[in-house]
Structures are given as C-alpha cells and as structure tokens.
PDB file of C-alpha atoms in Angstrom:
ATOM      1  CA  MET A   1     -18.500   2.844   7.609  1.00  0.00           C
ATOM      2  CA  LEU A   2     -19.072   3.533   3.921  1.00  0.00           C
ATOM      3  CA  PRO A   3     -21.866   1.271   2.596  1.00  0.00           C
ATOM      4  CA  ARG A   4     -19.931  -0.084  -0.394  1.00  0.00           C
ATOM      5  CA  ALA A   5     -16.935  -1.074   1.713  1.00  0.00           C
ATOM      6  CA  LEU A   6     -19.140  -2.581   4.432  1.00  0.00           C
ATOM      7  CA  GLN A   7     -21.048  -4.683   1.904  1.00  0.00           C
ATOM      8  CA  SER A   8     -17.756  -6.066   0.600  1.00  0.00           C
ATOM      9  CA  LEU A   9     -16.163  -6.928   3.936  1.00  0.00           C
ATOM     10  CA  ARG A  10     -16.358 -10.412   5.420  1.00  0.00           C
ATOM     11  CA  CYS A  11     -15.720 -11.798   8.889  1.00  0.00           C
ATOM     12  CA  PRO A  12     -12.114 -13.069   9.009  1.00  0.00           C
ATOM     13  CA  LEU A  13     -13.199 -15.992  11.217  1.00  0.00           C
ATOM     14  CA  CYS A  14     -16.240 -17.394   9.390  1.00  0.00           C
ATOM     15  CA  ALA A  15     -16.401 -15.360   6.141  1.00  0.00           C
ATOM     16  CA  GLY A  16     -19.915 -14.170   6.983  1.00  0.00           C
ATOM     17  CA  GLY A  17     -21.240 -10.745   6.077  1.00  0.00           C
ATOM     18  CA  LEU A  18     -20.812  -7.902   8.553  1.00  0.00           C
ATOM     19  CA  THR A  19     -23.223  -5.349  10.017  1.00  0.00           C
ATOM     20  CA  GLU A  20     -22.233  -2.132  11.747  1.00  0.00           C
ATOM     21  CA  LEU A  21     -23.627  -1.785  15.264  1.00  0.00           C
ATOM     22  CA  ALA A  22     -23.206   0.491  18.227  1.00  0.00           C
ATOM     23  CA  SER A  23     -21.229  -1.141  21.043  1.00  0.00           C
ATOM     24  CA  GLY A  24     -20.708  -0.192  24.658  1.00  0.00           C
ATOM     25  CA  THR A  25     -17.549   1.732  23.830  1.00  0.00           C
ATOM     26  CA  GLY A  26     -18.322   2.948  20.308  1.00  0.00           C
ATOM     27  CA  ARG A  27     -18.938   1.076  17.072  1.00  0.00           C
ATOM     28  CA  ALA A  28     -18.255  -2.463  15.930  1.00  0.00           C
ATOM     29  CA  LEU A  29     -18.797  -4.753  12.956  1.00  0.00           C
ATOM     30  CA  ARG A  30     -20.539  -8.038  13.749  1.00  0.00           C
ATOM     31  CA  CYS A  31     -21.395 -11.133  11.739  1.00  0.00           C
ATOM     32  CA  SER A  32     -24.432 -13.407  12.179  1.00  0.00           C
ATOM     33  CA  SER A  33     -22.264 -15.881  14.102  1.00  0.00           C
ATOM     34  CA  GLY A  34     -21.593 -13.266  16.773  1.00  0.00           C
ATOM     35  CA  HIS A  35     -17.973 -12.451  15.928  1.00  0.00           C
ATOM     36  CA  SER A  36     -17.383  -8.784  16.654  1.00  0.00           C
ATOM     37  CA  PHE A  37     -14.661  -6.389  15.491  1.00  0.00           C
ATOM     38  CA  ASP A  38     -14.170  -2.964  17.023  1.00  0.00           C
ATOM     39  CA  VAL A  39     -14.028   0.222  14.988  1.00  0.00           C
ATOM     40  CA  ALA A  40     -11.227   2.322  16.466  1.00  0.00           C
ATOM     41  CA  ARG A  41     -11.987   5.912  17.371  1.00  0.00           C
ATOM     42  CA  GLN A  42      -9.637   6.935  14.522  1.00  0.00           C
ATOM     43  CA  GLY A  43     -12.064   5.257  12.085  1.00  0.00           C
ATOM     44  CA  TYR A  44     -10.485   1.967  11.021  1.00  0.00           C
ATOM     45  CA  VAL A  45     -11.878  -1.486  11.832  1.00  0.00           C
ATOM     46  CA  SER A  46      -9.637  -4.181  13.317  1.00  0.00           C
ATOM     47  CA  LEU A  47     -10.388  -7.266  11.211  1.00  0.00           C
ATOM     48  CA  ASP A  48      -7.731  -9.154  13.096  1.00  0.00           C
ATOM     49  CA  THR A  49      -7.935 -12.797  14.159  1.00  0.00           C
ATOM     50  CA  GLY A  50      -5.177 -12.350  16.736  1.00  0.00           C
ATOM     51  CA  ARG A  51      -2.655 -14.426  14.795  1.00  0.00           C
ATOM     52  CA  ARG A  52      -0.603 -11.699  13.125  1.00  0.00           C
ATOM     53  CA  ALA A  53       3.069 -12.617  12.678  1.00  0.00           C
ATOM     54  CA  HIS A  54       4.098  -8.951  12.646  1.00  0.00           C
ATOM     55  CA  SER A  55       2.662  -5.529  13.443  1.00  0.00           C
ATOM     56  CA  GLY A  56       3.805  -3.674  10.332  1.00  0.00           C
ATOM     57  CA  ASP A  57       5.494  -0.317  10.083  1.00  0.00           C
ATOM     58  CA  THR A  58       6.065   1.619  13.283  1.00  0.00           C
ATOM     59  CA  ALA A  59       4.580   4.992  14.169  1.00  0.00           C
ATOM     60  CA  GLU A  60       7.975   6.596  13.476  1.00  0.00           C
ATOM     61  CA  MET A  61       8.163   5.018  10.009  1.00  0.00           C
ATOM     62  CA  ILE A  62       4.636   6.115   9.158  1.00  0.00           C
ATOM     63  CA  ALA A  63       5.237   9.673  10.355  1.00  0.00           C
ATOM     64  CA  ALA A  64       8.364   9.836   8.194  1.00  0.00           C
ATOM     65  CA  ARG A  65       6.470   8.501   5.178  1.00  0.00           C
ATOM     66  CA  GLU A  66       3.626  10.957   5.622  1.00  0.00           C
ATOM     67  CA  GLY A  67       6.045  13.872   5.751  1.00  0.00           C
ATOM     68  CA  PHE A  68       8.060  12.717   2.736  1.00  0.00           C
ATOM     69  CA  LEU A  69       4.959  12.130   0.614  1.00  0.00           C
ATOM     70  CA  ALA A  70       3.382  15.423   1.679  1.00  0.00           C
ATOM     71  CA  ALA A  71       6.531  17.225   0.494  1.00  0.00           C
ATOM     72  CA  GLY A  72       5.810  15.918  -3.016  1.00  0.00           C
ATOM     73  CA  HIS A  73       8.999  13.926  -3.559  1.00  0.00           C
ATOM     74  CA  TYR A  74       7.067  10.885  -4.770  1.00  0.00           C
ATOM     75  CA  ALA A  75       4.352  12.810  -6.627  1.00  0.00           C
ATOM     76  CA  PHE A  76       5.679  11.287  -9.845  1.00  0.00           C
ATOM     77  CA  VAL A  77       4.896   7.815  -8.455  1.00  0.00           C
ATOM     78  CA  THR A  78       1.348   8.851  -7.579  1.00  0.00           C
ATOM     79  CA  ASP A  79       0.908  10.352 -11.057  1.00  0.00           C
ATOM     80  CA  ALA A  80       2.104   7.112 -12.665  1.00  0.00           C
ATOM     81  CA  ILE A  81      -0.379   5.100 -10.575  1.00  0.00           C
ATOM     82  CA  VAL A  82      -3.252   7.386 -11.551  1.00  0.00           C
ATOM     83  CA  GLY A  83      -2.175   7.145 -15.191  1.00  0.00           C
ATOM     84  CA  ALA A  84      -2.196   3.340 -15.024  1.00  0.00           C
ATOM     85  CA  VAL A  85      -5.653   3.389 -13.448  1.00  0.00           C
ATOM     86  CA  ARG A  86      -7.003   5.723 -16.138  1.00  0.00           C
ATOM     87  CA  ASP A  87      -5.618   3.405 -18.821  1.00  0.00           C
ATOM     88  CA  ALA A  88      -7.236   0.395 -17.165  1.00  0.00           C
ATOM     89  CA  TRP A  89     -10.631   2.161 -17.239  1.00  0.00           C
ATOM     90  CA  ALA A  90     -10.243   3.918 -20.575  1.00  0.00           C
ATOM     91  CA  GLY A  91     -13.591   2.508 -21.722  1.00  0.00           C
ATOM     92  CA  GLY A  92     -15.426   4.816 -19.348  1.00  0.00           C
ATOM     93  CA  GLY A  93     -17.107   4.488 -15.991  1.00  0.00           C
ATOM     94  CA  CYS A  94     -15.490   3.902 -12.626  1.00  0.00           C
ATOM     95  CA  PRO A  95     -14.742   0.765 -10.632  1.00  0.00           C
ATOM     96  CA  GLY A  96     -17.160   0.285  -7.759  1.00  0.00           C
ATOM     97  CA  LEU A  97     -14.624  -0.558  -5.048  1.00  0.00           C
ATOM     98  CA  VAL A  98     -10.904   0.207  -5.125  1.00  0.00           C
ATOM     99  CA  VAL A  99      -8.891  -1.826  -2.618  1.00  0.00           C
ATOM    100  CA  ASP A 100      -5.350  -0.823  -1.674  1.00  0.00           C
ATOM    101  CA  ALA A 101      -3.589  -3.867  -0.186  1.00  0.00           C
ATOM    102  CA  GLY A 102      -0.741  -2.602   1.973  1.00  0.00           C
ATOM    103  CA  ALA A 103      -2.054   0.949   1.747  1.00  0.00           C
ATOM    104  CA  GLY A 104       0.180   2.621   4.310  1.00  0.00           C
ATOM    105  CA  THR A 105      -1.138   6.126   4.927  1.00  0.00           C
ATOM    106  CA  GLY A 106      -3.637   5.895   2.052  1.00  0.00           C
ATOM    107  CA  HIS A 107      -1.826   8.640   0.138  1.00  0.00           C
ATOM    108  CA  HIS A 108      -1.911   6.916  -3.268  1.00  0.00           C
ATOM    109  CA  LEU A 109      -5.427   5.562  -2.760  1.00  0.00           C
ATOM    110  CA  ALA A 110      -6.693   9.082  -2.106  1.00  0.00           C
ATOM    111  CA  ALA A 111      -5.232  10.320  -5.395  1.00  0.00           C
ATOM    112  CA  VAL A 112      -6.836   7.444  -7.281  1.00  0.00           C
ATOM    113  CA  LEU A 113     -10.222   8.181  -5.712  1.00  0.00           C
ATOM    114  CA  ASP A 114      -9.874  11.829  -6.724  1.00  0.00           C
ATOM    115  CA  ALA A 115      -9.475  10.574 -10.306  1.00  0.00           C
ATOM    116  CA  LEU A 116     -12.461   8.206  -9.971  1.00  0.00           C
ATOM    117  CA  PRO A 117     -15.343  10.270  -8.566  1.00  0.00           C
ATOM    118  CA  GLY A 118     -17.779   7.341  -8.720  1.00  0.00           C
ATOM    119  CA  SER A 119     -15.616   4.905  -6.750  1.00  0.00           C
ATOM    120  CA  SER A 120     -15.233   4.014  -3.078  1.00  0.00           C
ATOM    121  CA  GLY A 121     -11.967   2.903  -1.511  1.00  0.00           C
ATOM    122  CA  LEU A 122     -10.772   0.474   1.126  1.00  0.00           C
ATOM    123  CA  ALA A 123      -7.293   0.702   2.629  1.00  0.00           C
ATOM    124  CA  LEU A 124      -5.929  -2.530   4.112  1.00  0.00           C
ATOM    125  CA  ASP A 125      -2.754  -2.663   6.182  1.00  0.00           C
ATOM    126  CA  VAL A 126      -1.309  -4.487   9.174  1.00  0.00           C
ATOM    127  CA  SER A 127       0.030  -1.302  10.781  1.00  0.00           C
ATOM    128  CA  LYS A 128      -2.260   0.512  13.204  1.00  0.00           C
ATOM    129  CA  ALA A 129      -0.136   3.635  12.859  1.00  0.00           C
ATOM    130  CA  ALA A 130      -0.711   3.608   9.096  1.00  0.00           C
ATOM    131  CA  LEU A 131      -4.447   3.020   9.377  1.00  0.00           C
ATOM    132  CA  ARG A 132      -4.934   5.932  11.752  1.00  0.00           C
ATOM    133  CA  ARG A 133      -3.981   8.098   8.784  1.00  0.00           C
ATOM    134  CA  ALA A 134      -5.515   5.980   6.028  1.00  0.00           C
ATOM    135  CA  ALA A 135      -8.940   6.186   7.687  1.00  0.00           C
ATOM    136  CA  ARG A 136      -8.808   9.959   7.189  1.00  0.00           C
ATOM    137  CA  ALA A 137      -7.089   9.964   3.794  1.00  0.00           C
ATOM    138  CA  HIS A 138     -10.243  10.485   1.721  1.00  0.00           C
ATOM    139  CA  PRO A 139     -13.976  10.952   2.423  1.00  0.00           C
ATOM    140  CA  ARG A 140     -14.773   7.968   0.170  1.00  0.00           C
ATOM    141  CA  ALA A 141     -12.222   5.618   1.743  1.00  0.00           C
ATOM    142  CA  ALA A 142     -12.643   3.173   4.628  1.00  0.00           C
ATOM    143  CA  ALA A 143      -9.772   1.372   6.357  1.00  0.00           C
ATOM    144  CA  GLY A 144      -9.284  -2.070   7.867  1.00  0.00           C
ATOM    145  CA  LEU A 145      -6.513  -3.786   9.786  1.00  0.00           C
ATOM    146  CA  CYS A 146      -5.484  -7.204   8.474  1.00  0.00           C
ATOM    147  CA  ASP A 147      -2.410  -9.148   7.452  1.00  0.00           C
ATOM    148  CA  THR A 148      -2.359  -8.983   3.651  1.00  0.00           C
ATOM    149  CA  TRP A 149      -0.194 -12.137   3.575  1.00  0.00           C
ATOM    150  CA  GLY A 150      -3.231 -14.058   4.789  1.00  0.00           C
ATOM    151  CA  ARG A 151      -6.829 -14.346   3.669  1.00  0.00           C
ATOM    152  CA  LEU A 152      -8.223 -10.903   2.945  1.00  0.00           C
ATOM    153  CA  PRO A 153     -11.469 -10.045   4.794  1.00  0.00           C
ATOM    154  CA  LEU A 154     -13.350  -9.486   1.540  1.00  0.00           C
ATOM    155  CA  ALA A 155     -16.044 -11.289  -0.414  1.00  0.00           C
ATOM    156  CA  ASP A 156     -15.106 -13.097  -3.612  1.00  0.00           C
ATOM    157  CA  GLY A 157     -15.010 -10.628  -6.506  1.00  0.00           C
ATOM    158  CA  ALA A 158     -15.628  -7.650  -4.209  1.00  0.00           C
ATOM    159  CA  ALA A 159     -13.121  -5.278  -5.842  1.00  0.00           C
ATOM    160  CA  GLU A 160     -12.943  -4.091  -9.423  1.00  0.00           C
ATOM    161  CA  LEU A 161      -9.582  -2.403  -8.939  1.00  0.00           C
ATOM    162  CA  LEU A 162      -6.742  -3.462  -6.654  1.00  0.00           C
ATOM    163  CA  LEU A 163      -3.661  -1.377  -5.831  1.00  0.00           C
ATOM    164  CA  ASN A 164      -0.419  -2.834  -4.490  1.00  0.00           C
ATOM    165  CA  VAL A 165       2.254  -0.184  -3.909  1.00  0.00           C
ATOM    166  CA  PHE A 166       5.605  -1.225  -2.386  1.00  0.00           C
ATOM    167  CA  ALA A 167       3.737  -3.936  -0.507  1.00  0.00           C
ATOM    168  CA  PRO A 168       3.560  -7.750  -0.322  1.00  0.00           C
ATOM    169  CA  ARG A 169       1.765  -9.442  -3.207  1.00  0.00           C
ATOM    170  CA  ASN A 170      -0.692 -12.187  -2.339  1.00  0.00           C
ATOM    171  CA  GLY A 171      -1.478 -13.550  -5.799  1.00  0.00           C
ATOM    172  CA  PRO A 172      -4.124 -16.143  -4.853  1.00  0.00           C
ATOM    173  CA  GLU A 173      -6.036 -13.699  -2.658  1.00  0.00           C
ATOM    174  CA  PHE A 174      -5.752 -10.860  -5.144  1.00  0.00           C
ATOM    175  CA  HIS A 175      -7.309 -13.153  -7.741  1.00  0.00           C
ATOM    176  CA  ARG A 176     -10.092 -14.228  -5.380  1.00  0.00           C
ATOM    177  CA  VAL A 177     -11.192 -10.757  -4.323  1.00  0.00           C
ATOM    178  CA  LEU A 178     -11.001  -9.158  -7.768  1.00  0.00           C
ATOM    179  CA  ALA A 179     -14.111  -9.264  -9.914  1.00  0.00           C
ATOM    180  CA  PRO A 180     -13.832 -11.080 -13.258  1.00  0.00           C
ATOM    181  CA  GLY A 181     -11.880  -8.818 -15.591  1.00  0.00           C
ATOM    182  CA  GLY A 182     -10.818  -6.624 -12.660  1.00  0.00           C
ATOM    183  CA  ALA A 183      -7.558  -4.667 -12.844  1.00  0.00           C
ATOM    184  CA  LEU A 184      -4.490  -4.896 -10.614  1.00  0.00           C
ATOM    185  CA  VAL A 185      -1.854  -2.127 -10.470  1.00  0.00           C
ATOM    186  CA  VAL A 186       1.459  -3.123  -8.882  1.00  0.00           C
ATOM    187  CA  VAL A 187       4.282  -0.700  -8.036  1.00  0.00           C
ATOM    188  CA  THR A 188       7.777  -1.987  -7.273  1.00  0.00           C
ATOM    189  CA  PRO A 189      11.192  -0.302  -7.078  1.00  0.00           C
ATOM    190  CA  ALA A 190      13.374  -0.501 -10.189  1.00  0.00           C
ATOM    191  CA  ALA A 191      16.954  -1.746  -9.922  1.00  0.00           C
ATOM    192  CA  GLU A 192      18.441   1.756  -9.759  1.00  0.00           C
ATOM    193  CA  HIS A 193      15.988   3.055  -7.140  1.00  0.00           C
ATOM    194  CA  LEU A 194      17.909   5.134  -4.555  1.00  0.00           C
ATOM    195  CA  GLY A 195      21.124   3.656  -5.952  1.00  0.00           C
ATOM    196  CA  GLU A 196      23.255   6.621  -4.852  1.00  0.00           C
ATOM    197  CA  LEU A 197      22.281   5.965  -1.230  1.00  0.00           C
ATOM    198  CA  VAL A 198      22.482   2.171  -1.129  1.00  0.00           C
ATOM    199  CA  GLY A 199      26.266   1.946  -1.096  1.00  0.00           C
ATOM    200  CA  ALA A 200      26.947   5.299   0.547  1.00  0.00           C
ATOM    201  CA  LEU A 201      24.667   4.640   3.531  1.00  0.00           C
ATOM    202  CA  GLY A 202      24.604   0.849   3.632  1.00  0.00           C
ATOM    203  CA  LEU A 203      20.908   0.592   2.768  1.00  0.00           C
ATOM    204  CA  LEU A 204      19.077  -2.476   1.520  1.00  0.00           C
ATOM    205  CA  ALA A 205      19.485  -2.874  -2.239  1.00  0.00           C
ATOM    206  CA  VAL A 206      16.679  -3.741  -4.624  1.00  0.00           C
ATOM    207  CA  ASP A 207      16.612  -7.458  -5.365  1.00  0.00           C
ATOM    208  CA  PRO A 208      17.961  -7.871  -8.939  1.00  0.00           C
ATOM    209  CA  GLU A 209      15.390 -10.647  -9.417  1.00  0.00           C
ATOM    210  CA  LYS A 210      12.529  -8.393  -8.338  1.00  0.00           C
ATOM    211  CA  ALA A 211      10.706  -8.404 -11.677  1.00  0.00           C
ATOM    212  CA  ASP A 212      10.860 -12.207 -11.862  1.00  0.00           C
ATOM    213  CA  ARG A 213       9.567 -12.522  -8.316  1.00  0.00           C
ATOM    214  CA  VAL A 214       6.643 -10.220  -9.079  1.00  0.00           C
ATOM    215  CA  ALA A 215       5.734 -12.335 -12.111  1.00  0.00           C
ATOM    216  CA  ALA A 216       6.023 -15.533 -10.052  1.00  0.00           C
ATOM    217  CA  SER A 217       3.821 -14.164  -7.268  1.00  0.00           C
ATOM    218  CA  LEU A 218       1.038 -13.410  -9.738  1.00  0.00           C
ATOM    219  CA  GLY A 219       1.509 -16.638 -11.666  1.00  0.00           C
ATOM    220  CA  GLU A 220      -1.052 -17.528 -14.292  1.00  0.00           C
ATOM    221  CA  ARG A 221      -3.883 -15.802 -12.444  1.00  0.00           C
ATOM    222  CA  PHE A 222      -3.234 -12.437 -14.106  1.00  0.00           C
ATOM    223  CA  VAL A 223      -2.505 -11.256 -17.619  1.00  0.00           C
ATOM    224  CA  PRO A 224       0.098  -8.463 -17.835  1.00  0.00           C
ATOM    225  CA  GLU A 225      -1.211  -5.582 -19.911  1.00  0.00           C
ATOM    226  CA  ARG A 226       1.238  -2.724 -19.577  1.00  0.00           C
ATOM    227  CA  GLU A 227       4.323  -1.659 -17.681  1.00  0.00           C
ATOM    228  CA  VAL A 228       5.787   1.812 -17.401  1.00  0.00           C
ATOM    229  CA  ARG A 229       8.934   3.030 -15.691  1.00  0.00           C
ATOM    230  CA  ALA A 230       8.733   6.280 -13.798  1.00  0.00           C
ATOM    231  CA  THR A 231      11.988   7.987 -12.855  1.00  0.00           C
ATOM    232  CA  ARG A 232      12.798  11.226 -11.107  1.00  0.00           C
ATOM    233  CA  ALA A 233      16.018  12.884  -9.984  1.00  0.00           C
ATOM    234  CA  LEU A 234      15.453  14.058  -6.420  1.00  0.00           C
ATOM    235  CA  VAL A 235      17.543  16.719  -4.712  1.00  0.00           C
ATOM    236  CA  LEU A 236      17.322  16.053  -0.988  1.00  0.00           C
ATOM    237  CA  THR A 237      18.756  17.704   2.083  1.00  0.00           C
ATOM    238  CA  HIS A 238      20.376  15.514   4.732  1.00  0.00           C
ATOM    239  CA  ALA A 239      17.217  15.858   6.812  1.00  0.00           C
ATOM    240  CA  GLU A 240      15.107  14.632   3.891  1.00  0.00           C
ATOM    241  CA  VAL A 241      17.458  11.704   3.314  1.00  0.00           C
ATOM    242  CA  ARG A 242      17.081  10.720   6.963  1.00  0.00           C
ATOM    243  CA  THR A 243      13.299  10.846   6.526  1.00  0.00           C
ATOM    244  CA  LEU A 244      13.545   8.723   3.377  1.00  0.00           C
ATOM    245  CA  VAL A 245      15.601   6.086   5.175  1.00  0.00           C
ATOM    246  CA  ALA A 246      13.287   6.165   8.202  1.00  0.00           C
ATOM    247  CA  MET A 247      10.161   5.435   6.170  1.00  0.00           C
ATOM    248  CA  GLY A 248      11.375   2.358   4.282  1.00  0.00           C
ATOM    249  CA  PRO A 249      12.564  -1.194   4.974  1.00  0.00           C
ATOM    250  CA  SER A 250      16.095  -0.030   5.788  1.00  0.00           C
ATOM    251  CA  ALA A 251      14.650   1.549   8.943  1.00  0.00           C
ATOM    252  CA  TRP A 252      14.502  -1.949  10.432  1.00  0.00           C
ATOM    253  CA  HIS A 253      18.201  -2.566   9.813  1.00  0.00           C
ATOM    254  CA  ALA A 254      20.142   0.720   9.771  1.00  0.00           C
ATOM    255  CA  ASP A 255      22.286   1.553  12.783  1.00  0.00           C
ATOM    256  CA  PRO A 256      21.548   5.220  13.642  1.00  0.00           C
ATOM    257  CA  THR A 257      25.119   6.008  14.702  1.00  0.00           C
ATOM    258  CA  ALA A 258      26.697   4.474  11.603  1.00  0.00           C
ATOM    259  CA  LEU A 259      24.052   6.084   9.406  1.00  0.00           C
ATOM    260  CA  GLN A 260      24.755   9.531  10.811  1.00  0.00           C
ATOM    261  CA  ALA A 261      28.515   9.112  10.273  1.00  0.00           C
ATOM    262  CA  ARG A 262      28.001   8.083   6.664  1.00  0.00           C
ATOM    263  CA  MET A 263      25.498  10.874   6.113  1.00  0.00           C
ATOM    264  CA  GLU A 264      28.025  13.497   7.154  1.00  0.00           C
ATOM    265  CA  ALA A 265      30.319  12.334   4.354  1.00  0.00           C
ATOM    266  CA  LEU A 266      27.667  13.137   1.715  1.00  0.00           C
ATOM    267  CA  HIS A 267      27.221  16.457  -0.034  1.00  0.00           C
ATOM    268  CA  ASP A 268      24.239  18.480   1.143  1.00  0.00           C
ATOM    269  CA  PRO A 269      21.945  18.467  -0.769  1.00  0.00           C
ATOM    270  CA  VAL A 270      22.194  14.973  -2.282  1.00  0.00           C
ATOM    271  CA  ARG A 271      21.089  14.051  -5.799  1.00  0.00           C
ATOM    272  CA  VAL A 272      19.184  10.758  -5.666  1.00  0.00           C
ATOM    273  CA  THR A 273      17.560   8.694  -8.423  1.00  0.00           C
ATOM    274  CA  ALA A 274      14.055   7.443  -7.649  1.00  0.00           C
ATOM    275  CA  ALA A 275      12.803   4.837 -10.119  1.00  0.00           C
ATOM    276  CA  VAL A 276       9.792   2.520 -10.042  1.00  0.00           C
ATOM    277  CA  ARG A 277       7.978   0.041 -12.247  1.00  0.00           C
ATOM    278  CA  VAL A 278       4.199   0.378 -12.529  1.00  0.00           C
ATOM    279  CA  GLY A 279       2.648  -2.775 -13.902  1.00  0.00           C
ATOM    280  CA  SER A 280      -0.990  -3.202 -14.911  1.00  0.00           C
ATOM    281  CA  TYR A 281      -2.597  -6.641 -14.928  1.00  0.00           C
ATOM    282  CA  ARG A 282      -6.020  -8.040 -15.716  1.00  0.00           C
ATOM    283  CA  ARG A 283      -7.629 -10.868 -13.771  1.00  0.00           C
ATOM    284  CA  ARG A 284      -8.045 -14.005 -15.860  1.00  0.00           C
TER     285      ARG A 284
END
C-alpha cells in the first residue's frame, strides 16, 4: 500500500496505527493490538468491522457507471471538481493526502490526482465492486472498504483535501479527519438534474431541499467558500439512458418491465439536462 495512505489509516476497532504484513494468503494490515484486515487481491483493504448496514452499489451498477463515465458524459462534472480543487489550492503546493469519501470507481479522484502531481489519494467506499476498480484507478491512489456513515478509519487531521461526490456526507467525521484549514469539495445534483427523465421514466427526483440538507449536514464545522453550477445538455441513445438509470439510485427502485415500456415512448436519441452543484468548504 502507498506509504502516505498507510500512515494515515487507523484500525477501525481500536484506532491504532496499521502496518502492512505478508499473511498466509497474501497481504494484510495489522495493528499493535493484533487486529488484522486483509488486502484483497484486487488491491483494496477491507477495513470492515462486520457491522455494515448495507453493501453499497451492486456490480451491475458499478459496471454501468464505469461505462457511462468512460464515455465522457460526465466529463463536465470532473472538470468542475478539478477546477474547485485548483481554486482551493491557488496559493501553490499540493495537499498531501486526498480522500474521496464514497469514491465509487475512483474516476473523479484519479482526475484530481492528475491535477495534483505531489498528492496521494485514498478511495473509501462500502461497495466491493466499486473498490475493485478504485484500487486500479490511479498509481497514486489506495482504496479501502468502510461505511462512510460511520467512523472513518483515518487518523485525526490525516487529509488535507476531502472529496464527496454524489455520496453521503458525514459532517462530524469529515471535520475530524481533515487537517486544520483543509478543504472539502462536495458535489450534489441540482434541482433540474435529469429532469426530462424523472417524469417520463418514473425516476427518483432530486430533493427540493437538497441544498438545505447539505448545509445542515456540514453544520458549523465548515465555512462555505464558493459554489459553482455546472450544466450540460446530453444527447443520449436509449441504451445510454438505460446505463444512466442503472448506475444511480433509481436502479434500486425502477421496475425493468415498466422502465422498458416507458423508454420506448421516448425519442431516440433523448436530450437530457445534467446539472450539479460543486461546493467548496474550508474546515473551521
């Protein structure tokens, strides 16, 4: 595992530091108390206490997301994230460790690391299918399995930059693991995001109180510095729309038969509005 990430990780059971060792079946991270966590052959470490309430996105959802992102449809989102990161570090230098909480495939983290040649990355997610890809997303990125709703397996102040892209926001833990003055970049869907598909296909709509809920989740622990809206008109084939639905939260709820019937009523290709908010915050 990358030295900078390993130095920052902590045992999820006792919060002790971790050392990488060879085990009978491969590699593992172990603390001084004897707690051991296997490194999967795909490269990610399972920092799991066995009390996860959910297993995250499925292999099918992750495969759909990887394909959609690779096609460049959300390149404008990645560009907006990189722009926010550059603004946060406009004074020069690079953050030591960049943590992506709810990293998915590590796609956005990889782009940020390309823009920060002196930084190392750590992708955290609860989905094993996601981490199999995130562990290979960038040569300067490590990956760990954990529930980002709970205590993060990181030392206090371990990260100088934290990314949170379409993922749960754990305000108290984000504050704990960020170094004093560290930056947080949060990406959430805007109200009109995928609006043309919500009614037509019966997808989940964006919560109209989303911005207020983001502010409440961060509370007084962070100072908002800047917010930008990034919008793009996408022209998608029916196959691409199916991939888009399959990679997001509607995949848990959509009935495939009903979805297909509604899809057939749409023009092909379909013009879809993609819109996100990219907020930058500074740790108090």
